Coordinates of C-alpha atoms and ligand atoms in Angstrom, one line a residue:
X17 CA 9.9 18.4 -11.8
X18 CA 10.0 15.4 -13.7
X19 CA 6.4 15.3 -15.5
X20 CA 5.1 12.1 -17.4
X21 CA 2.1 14.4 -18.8
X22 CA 2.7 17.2 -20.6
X23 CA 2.2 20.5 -19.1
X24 CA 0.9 22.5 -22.1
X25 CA -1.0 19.8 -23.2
X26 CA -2.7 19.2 -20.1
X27 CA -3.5 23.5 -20.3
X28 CA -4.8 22.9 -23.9
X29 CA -7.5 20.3 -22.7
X30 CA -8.2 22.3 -19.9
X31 CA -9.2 25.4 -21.5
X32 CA -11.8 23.2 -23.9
X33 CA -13.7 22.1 -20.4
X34 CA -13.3 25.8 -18.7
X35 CA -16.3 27.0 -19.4
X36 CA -18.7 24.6 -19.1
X37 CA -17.2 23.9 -15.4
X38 CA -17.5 27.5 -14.4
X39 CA -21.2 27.5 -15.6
X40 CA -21.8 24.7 -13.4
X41 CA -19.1 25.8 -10.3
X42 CA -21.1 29.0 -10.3
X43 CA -24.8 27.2 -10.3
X44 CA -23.2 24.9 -7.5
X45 CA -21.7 27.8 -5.5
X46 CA -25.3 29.9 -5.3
X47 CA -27.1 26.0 -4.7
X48 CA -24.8 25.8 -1.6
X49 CA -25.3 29.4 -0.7
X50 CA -28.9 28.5 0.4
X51 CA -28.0 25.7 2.2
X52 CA -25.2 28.4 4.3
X53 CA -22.0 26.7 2.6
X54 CA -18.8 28.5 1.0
X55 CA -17.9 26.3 -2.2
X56 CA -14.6 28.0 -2.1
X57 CA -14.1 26.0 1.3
X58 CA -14.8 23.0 0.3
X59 CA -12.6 23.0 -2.5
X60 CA -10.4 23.9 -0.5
X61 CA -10.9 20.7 1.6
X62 CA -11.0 18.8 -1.5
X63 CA -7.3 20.2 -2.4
X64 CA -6.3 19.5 0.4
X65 CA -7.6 15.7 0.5
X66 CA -4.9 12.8 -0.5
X67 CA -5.3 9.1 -0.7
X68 CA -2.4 6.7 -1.8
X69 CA -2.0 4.2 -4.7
X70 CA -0.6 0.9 -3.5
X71 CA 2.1 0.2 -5.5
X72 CA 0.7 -3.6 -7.0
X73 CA -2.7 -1.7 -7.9
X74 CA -0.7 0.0 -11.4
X75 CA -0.3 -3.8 -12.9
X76 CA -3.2 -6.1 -14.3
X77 CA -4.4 -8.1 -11.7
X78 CA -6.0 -11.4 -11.7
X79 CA -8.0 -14.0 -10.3
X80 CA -7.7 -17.4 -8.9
X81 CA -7.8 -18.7 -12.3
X82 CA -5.8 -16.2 -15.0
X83 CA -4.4 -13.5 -15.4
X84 CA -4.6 -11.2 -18.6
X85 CA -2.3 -8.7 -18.3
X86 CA -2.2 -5.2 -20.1
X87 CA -0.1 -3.5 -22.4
X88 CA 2.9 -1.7 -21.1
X89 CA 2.6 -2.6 -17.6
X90 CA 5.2 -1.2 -15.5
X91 CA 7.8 -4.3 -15.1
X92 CA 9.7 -3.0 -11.8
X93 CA 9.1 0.0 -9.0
X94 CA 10.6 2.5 -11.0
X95 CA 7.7 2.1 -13.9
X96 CA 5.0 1.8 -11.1
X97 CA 6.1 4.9 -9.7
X98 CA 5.6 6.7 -13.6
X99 CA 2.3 5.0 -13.6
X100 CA 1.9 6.5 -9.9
X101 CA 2.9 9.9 -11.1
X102 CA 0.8 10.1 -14.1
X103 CA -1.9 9.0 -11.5
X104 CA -1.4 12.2 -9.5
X105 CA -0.4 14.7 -12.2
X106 CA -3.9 14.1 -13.3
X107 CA -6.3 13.9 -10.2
X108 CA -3.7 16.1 -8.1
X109 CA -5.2 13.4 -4.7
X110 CA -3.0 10.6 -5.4
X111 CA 0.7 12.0 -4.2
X112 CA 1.9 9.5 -2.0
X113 CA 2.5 5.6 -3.3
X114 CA 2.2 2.5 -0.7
X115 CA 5.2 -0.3 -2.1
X116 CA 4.9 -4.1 -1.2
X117 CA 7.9 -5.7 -0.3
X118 CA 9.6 -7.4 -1.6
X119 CA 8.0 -6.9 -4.7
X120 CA 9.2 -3.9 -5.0
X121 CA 12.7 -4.2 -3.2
X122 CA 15.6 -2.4 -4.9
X123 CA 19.6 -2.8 -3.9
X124 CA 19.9 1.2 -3.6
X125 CA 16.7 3.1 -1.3
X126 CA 18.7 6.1 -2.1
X127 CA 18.2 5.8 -5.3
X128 CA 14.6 5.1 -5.1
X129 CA 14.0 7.8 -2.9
X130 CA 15.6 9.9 -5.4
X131 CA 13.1 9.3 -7.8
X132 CA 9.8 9.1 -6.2
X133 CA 11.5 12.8 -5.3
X134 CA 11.8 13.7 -8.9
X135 CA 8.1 13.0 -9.5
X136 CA 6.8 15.2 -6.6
X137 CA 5.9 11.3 -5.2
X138 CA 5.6 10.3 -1.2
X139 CA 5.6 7.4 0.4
X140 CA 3.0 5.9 2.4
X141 CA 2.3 2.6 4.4
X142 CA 5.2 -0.1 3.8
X143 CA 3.0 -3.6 3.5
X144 CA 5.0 -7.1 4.1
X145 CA 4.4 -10.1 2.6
X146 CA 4.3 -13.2 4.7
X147 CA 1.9 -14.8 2.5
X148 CA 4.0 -16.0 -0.6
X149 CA 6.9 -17.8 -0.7
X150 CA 9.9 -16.1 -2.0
X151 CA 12.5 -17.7 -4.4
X152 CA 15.3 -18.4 -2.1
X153 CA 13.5 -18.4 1.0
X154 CA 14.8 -20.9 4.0
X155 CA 11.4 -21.6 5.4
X156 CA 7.9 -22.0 3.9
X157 CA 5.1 -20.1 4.6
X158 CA 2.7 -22.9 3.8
X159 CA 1.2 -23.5 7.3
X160 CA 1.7 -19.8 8.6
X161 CA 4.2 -17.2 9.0
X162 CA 3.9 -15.1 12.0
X163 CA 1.5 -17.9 13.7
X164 CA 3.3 -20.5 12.3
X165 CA 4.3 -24.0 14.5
X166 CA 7.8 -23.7 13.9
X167 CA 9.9 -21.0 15.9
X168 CA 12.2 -20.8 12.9
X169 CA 9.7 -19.9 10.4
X170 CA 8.1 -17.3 13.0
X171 CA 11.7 -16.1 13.3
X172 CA 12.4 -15.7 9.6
X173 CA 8.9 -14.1 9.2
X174 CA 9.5 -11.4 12.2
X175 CA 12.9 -10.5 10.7
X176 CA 11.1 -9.9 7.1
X177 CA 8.8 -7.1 9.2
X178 CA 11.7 -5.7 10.5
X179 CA 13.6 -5.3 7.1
X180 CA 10.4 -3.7 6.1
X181 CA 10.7 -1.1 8.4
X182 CA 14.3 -0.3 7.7
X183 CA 13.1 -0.1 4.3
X184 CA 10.9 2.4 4.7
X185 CA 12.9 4.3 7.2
X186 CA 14.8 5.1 4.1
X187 CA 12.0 6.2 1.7
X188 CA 10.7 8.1 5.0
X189 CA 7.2 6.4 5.6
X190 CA 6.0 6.5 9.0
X191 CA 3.3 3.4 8.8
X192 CA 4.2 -0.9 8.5
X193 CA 0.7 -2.6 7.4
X194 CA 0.5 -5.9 8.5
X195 CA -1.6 -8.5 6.7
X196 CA -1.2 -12.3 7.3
X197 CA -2.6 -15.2 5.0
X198 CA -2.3 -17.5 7.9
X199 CA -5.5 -19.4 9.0
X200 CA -6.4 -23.3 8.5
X201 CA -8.8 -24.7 6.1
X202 CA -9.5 -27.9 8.3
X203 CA -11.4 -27.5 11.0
X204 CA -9.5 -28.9 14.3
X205 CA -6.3 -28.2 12.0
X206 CA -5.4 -25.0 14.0
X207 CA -5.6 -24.6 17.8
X208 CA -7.2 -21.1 17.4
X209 CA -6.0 -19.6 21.0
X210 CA -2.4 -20.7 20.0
X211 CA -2.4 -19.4 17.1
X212 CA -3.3 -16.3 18.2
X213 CA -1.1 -16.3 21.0
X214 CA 1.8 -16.7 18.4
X215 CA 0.9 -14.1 16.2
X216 CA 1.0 -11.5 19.8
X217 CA 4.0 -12.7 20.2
X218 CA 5.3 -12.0 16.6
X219 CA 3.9 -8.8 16.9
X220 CA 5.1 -7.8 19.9
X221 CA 8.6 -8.3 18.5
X222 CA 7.7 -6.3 15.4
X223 CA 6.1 -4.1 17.2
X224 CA 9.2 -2.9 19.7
X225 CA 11.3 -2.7 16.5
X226 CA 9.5 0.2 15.2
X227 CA 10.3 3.9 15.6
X228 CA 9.0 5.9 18.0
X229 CA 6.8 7.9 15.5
X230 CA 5.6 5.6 13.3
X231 CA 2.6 3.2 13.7
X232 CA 1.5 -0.7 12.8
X233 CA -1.4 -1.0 11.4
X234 CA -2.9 -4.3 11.6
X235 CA -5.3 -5.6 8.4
X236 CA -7.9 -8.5 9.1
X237 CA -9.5 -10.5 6.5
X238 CA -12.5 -13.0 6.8
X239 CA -11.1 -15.6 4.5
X240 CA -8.7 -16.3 1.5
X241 CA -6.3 -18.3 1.3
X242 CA -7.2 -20.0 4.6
X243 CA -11.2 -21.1 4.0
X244 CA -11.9 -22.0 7.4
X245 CA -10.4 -20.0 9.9
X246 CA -8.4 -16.9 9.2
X247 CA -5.9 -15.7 12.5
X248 CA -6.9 -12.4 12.1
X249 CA -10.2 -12.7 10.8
X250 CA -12.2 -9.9 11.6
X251 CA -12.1 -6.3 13.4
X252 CA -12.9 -8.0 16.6
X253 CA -9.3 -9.9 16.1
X254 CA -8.0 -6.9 14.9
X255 CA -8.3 -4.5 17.4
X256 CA -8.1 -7.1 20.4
X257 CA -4.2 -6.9 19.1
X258 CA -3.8 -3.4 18.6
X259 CA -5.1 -3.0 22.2
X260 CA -2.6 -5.8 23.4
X261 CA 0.2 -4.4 21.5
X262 CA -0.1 -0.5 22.5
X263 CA -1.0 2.7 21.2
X264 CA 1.1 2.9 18.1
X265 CA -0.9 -0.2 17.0
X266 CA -3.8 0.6 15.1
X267 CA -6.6 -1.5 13.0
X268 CA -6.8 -1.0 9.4
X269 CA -9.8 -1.5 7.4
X270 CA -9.8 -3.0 4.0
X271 CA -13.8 -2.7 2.5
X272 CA -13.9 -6.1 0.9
X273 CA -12.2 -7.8 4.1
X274 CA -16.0 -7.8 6.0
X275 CA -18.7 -10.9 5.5
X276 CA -21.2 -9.6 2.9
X277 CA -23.7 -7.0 4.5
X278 CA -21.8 -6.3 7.7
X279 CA -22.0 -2.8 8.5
X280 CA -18.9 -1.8 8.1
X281 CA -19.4 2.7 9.4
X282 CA -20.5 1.1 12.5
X283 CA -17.2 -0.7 13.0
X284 CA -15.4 2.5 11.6
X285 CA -17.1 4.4 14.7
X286 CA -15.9 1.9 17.0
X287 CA -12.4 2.1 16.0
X288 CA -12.7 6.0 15.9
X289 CA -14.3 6.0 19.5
X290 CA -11.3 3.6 20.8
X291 CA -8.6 5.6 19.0
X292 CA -8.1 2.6 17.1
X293 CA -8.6 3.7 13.9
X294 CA -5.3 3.6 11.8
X295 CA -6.5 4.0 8.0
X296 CA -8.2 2.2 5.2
X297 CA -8.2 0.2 1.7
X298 CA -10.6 1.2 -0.1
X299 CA -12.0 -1.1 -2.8
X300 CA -15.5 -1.8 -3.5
X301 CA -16.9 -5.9 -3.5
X302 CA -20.0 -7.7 -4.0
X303 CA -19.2 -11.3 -3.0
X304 CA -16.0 -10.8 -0.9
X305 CA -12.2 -9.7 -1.3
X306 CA -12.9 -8.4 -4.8
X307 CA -10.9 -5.6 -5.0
X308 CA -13.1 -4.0 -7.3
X309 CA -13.3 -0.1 -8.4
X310 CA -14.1 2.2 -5.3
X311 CA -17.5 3.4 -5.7
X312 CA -18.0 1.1 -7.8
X313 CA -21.1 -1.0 -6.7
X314 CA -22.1 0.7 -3.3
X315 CA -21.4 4.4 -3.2
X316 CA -24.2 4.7 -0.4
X317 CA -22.3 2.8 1.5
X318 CA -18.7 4.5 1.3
X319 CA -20.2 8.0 1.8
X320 CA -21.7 6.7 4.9
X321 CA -18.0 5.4 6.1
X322 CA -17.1 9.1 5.5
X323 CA -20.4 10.0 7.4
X324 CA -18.8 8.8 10.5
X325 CA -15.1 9.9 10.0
X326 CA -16.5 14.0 9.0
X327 CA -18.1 13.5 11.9
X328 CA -15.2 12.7 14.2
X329 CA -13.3 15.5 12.5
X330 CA -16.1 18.0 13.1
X331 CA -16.7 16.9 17.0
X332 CA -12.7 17.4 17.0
X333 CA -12.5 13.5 18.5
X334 CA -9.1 12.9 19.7
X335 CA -6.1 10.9 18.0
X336 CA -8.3 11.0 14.7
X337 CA -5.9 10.8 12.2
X338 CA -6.5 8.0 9.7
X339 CA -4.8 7.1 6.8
X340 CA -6.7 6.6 3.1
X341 CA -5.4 4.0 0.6
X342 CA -7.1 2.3 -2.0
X343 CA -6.3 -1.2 -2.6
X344 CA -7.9 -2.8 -5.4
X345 CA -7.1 -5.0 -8.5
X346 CA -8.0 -4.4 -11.7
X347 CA -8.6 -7.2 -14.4
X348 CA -10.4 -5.3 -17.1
X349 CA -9.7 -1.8 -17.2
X350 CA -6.2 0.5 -17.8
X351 CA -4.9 0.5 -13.9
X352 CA -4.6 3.8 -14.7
X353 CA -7.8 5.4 -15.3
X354 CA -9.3 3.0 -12.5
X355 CA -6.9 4.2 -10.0
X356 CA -7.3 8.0 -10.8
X357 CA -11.5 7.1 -10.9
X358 CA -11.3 5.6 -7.5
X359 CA -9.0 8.2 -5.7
X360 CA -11.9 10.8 -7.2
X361 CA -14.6 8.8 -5.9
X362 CA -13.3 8.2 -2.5
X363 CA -12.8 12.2 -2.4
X364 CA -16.6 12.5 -3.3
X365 CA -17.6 10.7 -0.7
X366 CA -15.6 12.7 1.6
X367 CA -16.9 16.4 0.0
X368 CA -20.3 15.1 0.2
X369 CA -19.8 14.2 3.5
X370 CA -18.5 17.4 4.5
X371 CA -21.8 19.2 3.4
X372 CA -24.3 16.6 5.6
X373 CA -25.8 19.3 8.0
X374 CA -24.5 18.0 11.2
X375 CA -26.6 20.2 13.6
X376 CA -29.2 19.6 11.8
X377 CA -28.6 15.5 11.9
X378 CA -27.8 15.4 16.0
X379 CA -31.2 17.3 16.6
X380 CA -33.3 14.7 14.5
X381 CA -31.0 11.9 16.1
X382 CA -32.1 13.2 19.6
X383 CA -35.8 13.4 18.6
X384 CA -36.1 10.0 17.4
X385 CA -37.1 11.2 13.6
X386 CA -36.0 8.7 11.6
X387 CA -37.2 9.8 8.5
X388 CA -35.4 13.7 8.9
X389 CA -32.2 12.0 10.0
X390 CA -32.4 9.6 7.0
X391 CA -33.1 12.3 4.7
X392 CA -30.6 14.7 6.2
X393 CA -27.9 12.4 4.7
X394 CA -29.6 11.5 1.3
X395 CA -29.7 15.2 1.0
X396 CA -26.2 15.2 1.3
X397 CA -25.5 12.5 -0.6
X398 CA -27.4 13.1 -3.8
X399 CA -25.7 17.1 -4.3
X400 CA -23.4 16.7 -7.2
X401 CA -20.5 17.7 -6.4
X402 CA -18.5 17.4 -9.5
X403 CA -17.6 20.5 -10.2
X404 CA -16.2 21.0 -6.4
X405 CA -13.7 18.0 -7.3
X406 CA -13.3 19.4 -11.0
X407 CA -12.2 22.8 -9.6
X408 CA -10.3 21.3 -6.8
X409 CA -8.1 19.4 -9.5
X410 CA -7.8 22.5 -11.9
X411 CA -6.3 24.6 -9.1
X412 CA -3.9 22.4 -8.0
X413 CA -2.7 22.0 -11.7
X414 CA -4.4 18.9 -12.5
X415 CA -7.0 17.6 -15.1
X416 CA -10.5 19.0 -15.5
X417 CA -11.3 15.6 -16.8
X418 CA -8.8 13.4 -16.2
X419 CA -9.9 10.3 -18.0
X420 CA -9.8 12.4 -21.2
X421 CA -6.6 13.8 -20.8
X422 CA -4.8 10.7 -19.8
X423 CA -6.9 9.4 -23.3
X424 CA -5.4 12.4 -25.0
X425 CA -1.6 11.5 -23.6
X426 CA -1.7 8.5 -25.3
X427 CA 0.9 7.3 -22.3
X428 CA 0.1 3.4 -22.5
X429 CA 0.8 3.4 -26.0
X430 CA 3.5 5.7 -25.5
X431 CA 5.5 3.3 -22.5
X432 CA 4.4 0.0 -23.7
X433 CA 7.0 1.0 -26.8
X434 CA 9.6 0.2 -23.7
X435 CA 8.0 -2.2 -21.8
X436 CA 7.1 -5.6 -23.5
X437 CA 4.3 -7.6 -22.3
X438 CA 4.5 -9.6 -19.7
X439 CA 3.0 -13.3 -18.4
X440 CA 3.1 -12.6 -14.9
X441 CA 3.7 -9.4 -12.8
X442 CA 4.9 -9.7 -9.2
X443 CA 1.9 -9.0 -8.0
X444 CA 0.6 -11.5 -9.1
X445 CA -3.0 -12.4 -8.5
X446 CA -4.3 -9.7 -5.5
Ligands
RM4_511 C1 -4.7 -8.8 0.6 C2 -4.8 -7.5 1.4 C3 -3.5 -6.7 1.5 C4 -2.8 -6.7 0.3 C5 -2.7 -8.0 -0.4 C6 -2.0 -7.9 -1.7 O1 -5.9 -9.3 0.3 O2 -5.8 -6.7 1.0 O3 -3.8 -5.4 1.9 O4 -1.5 -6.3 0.7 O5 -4.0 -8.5 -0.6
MN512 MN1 -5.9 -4.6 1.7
MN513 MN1 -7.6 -7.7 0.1

């Protein structure tokens, strides 16, 4: 295997934290005794939990006004995929990578394959872009691309979706995710029924291309870059298509793609309840799309998103099988060391949610005690469950604490030696 941390090292800064995690794994263990709960099955559930790293999410970010990049930031797929690895040698949850195209298109897919192979790496969800304008694309993208006016633009929009698929056929993903800029920022600028009849239609093409086992998953947005009226604008948009388009199509929920407050575990259940539920981004936001750090700001809020999906794996609800991705930007911190933060926060959530006692929860549900019910997940929710994630990670050859050891590697200063610093990224601002 081709490692980008050091094995022995990694052992070395291990065997400093040993003992202090064992003191607390054994506290924890005899803690979740008295509650009737075997640690060594949750850690086994949290070895066994993976979440992807979108490709774009390893470069600096940005916002609508500058970007200020990093150092070393990986210049092409092949340094993302590094980035990636290091990513997942570390937390040991991260082993499968979700590319943008064409951002990240290469001549040879063989090749590619070949070394997302070599670093134990998978891939996940191939995303389109429709929402930028490419160098020597025919048709602009500036009024729409699957809902667009013009047949031709539709056309040349449909046929990128399709590519994408093909694409991944050869890196062996099984998922297209399908997000859309188009919208108006005028109001009486877009007919909204024709607009959405457009984008069915679109779909509906895109959708017959793909093979039989994989899935579309469709991403709404409230807003940005159409201010006024987004096409598909919210989960109500969303999964009015994946009902019109047919079981392999599936809604997808980004966290910062919601109006501020809305509750977004209720729509969760409602996807889960419809089989609609095809997977998530997970970010964290406190005004809108802002792609900041999972867990970042609203941890309550993510564990109760986990409430609902534990719950649809423990009631063995049918078709449940969604996919986790985070999706975030990151302007101020290593992309690194966010990334690897966030995967471990989302599998938190998850643990934590695993040890709500469900019985326990429907019974206060059915006698109207609020207060029990309420408390039955706070209980839950304020166990700390570090050294269940800690162990999880040791086991599975990863870092005790991963944010030291990546410190210790001293990678960025290590790859920026190869890779100069950059302007821009094709990312770009996300
Ligand atoms: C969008 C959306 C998509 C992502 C782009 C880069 O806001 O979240 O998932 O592909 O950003
Ligand atoms: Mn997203
Ligand atoms: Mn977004």
């Amino acid at each position: 295997m081709n490692n980008k941390i050091n094995v022995d090292m990694l052992s070395e800064q291990n065997a400093v934290k040993l003992s202090a995690l064992e003191e607390d794994y054994s506290y924890l263990s005899s803690r979740l005794a008295r509650e009737n709960l075997d640690i060594e099955a949750l850690v086994e559930k949290a070895q066994n939990f993976q979440i992807a790293v979108p490709s774009w999410g390893v470069g600096t970010g940005g916002t609508r006004f500058a970007r200020f990049p990093g150092i070393g930031e990986p210049r092409n797929i092949f340094e993302k995929l590094d980035d990636c690895s290091v990513i997942n040698e570390l937390s040991r949850c991260a082993q499968s990578v979700s590319p943008h195209f064409p951002w990240d298109a290469v001549d040879d897919f063989k090749e590619l394959k070949g070394y997302s192979d070599s670093l134990g790496l998978k891939w996940d969800s191939i995303n389109s872009n429709t929402f930028q304008d490419q160098v020597d694309q025919a048709k602009s993208y500036k009024y729409g691309s699957l809902t667009n006016t013009d047949a031709k633009t539709r056309e040349q929009a449909i046929e990128h979706n399709i590519q994408c698929i093909e694409w991944g056929e050869a890196l062996g993903s099984k998922r297209l995710t399908v997000w859309i800029g188009d919208g108006s920022n005028h109001p009486g600028q877009q007919h909204f029924q024709r607009a959405f009849e457009r984008y069915l239609d679109s779909m509906k093409t895109i959708y017959g291309a793909l093979p039989s086992d994989w899935e579309l998953h469709i991403e709404h947005k409230m807003f940005e870059p159409a201010f006024y009226s987004t096409v598909v604008q919210d989960w109500g948009s969303n999964i009015l298509a994946a009902m019109e388009l047919g079981d392999k199509a599936k809604s997808l929920v980004d966290l910062g793609h919601h109006a501020p407050n809305v509750n977004i575990e209720m729509i969760v259940s409602r996807l889960i309840q419809f089989k609609k539920l095809g997977g998530f981004h997970f970010n964290d936001s406190k005004y809108g799309d802002d792609d900041l750090d999972s867990g970042s700001l609203h941890p309550y809020q993510q564990f109760l998103i986990f409430n609902e999906l534990v719950d649809a794996e423990f009631r063995g609800q049918e078709g449940f099988d969604p996919s986790y991705m985070l999706d975030q930007s990151h302007n101020v911190t290593d992309p690194i060391e966010s990334l690897i933060n966030s995967a471990i926060e989302v599998q938190r959530s998850y643990i934590k949610a695993l040890i709500i006692d469900r019985d326990a929860l429907y019974e206060f549900q059915d006698k109207n005690d609020a207060l029990m019910a309420s408390a039955t997940l706070k209980k839950a929710f304020n166990m700390d469950v570090d050294s269940i994630l800690a162990m999880a990670r040791y086991r599975s050859g990863g870092a005790i604490d991963p944010i030291y050891s990546y410190r210790q590697s001293e990678y960025r200063a290590q790859v920026a030696k190869d890779r100069p610093a950059m302007a821009g990224s094709g990312s770009g601002i996300v």
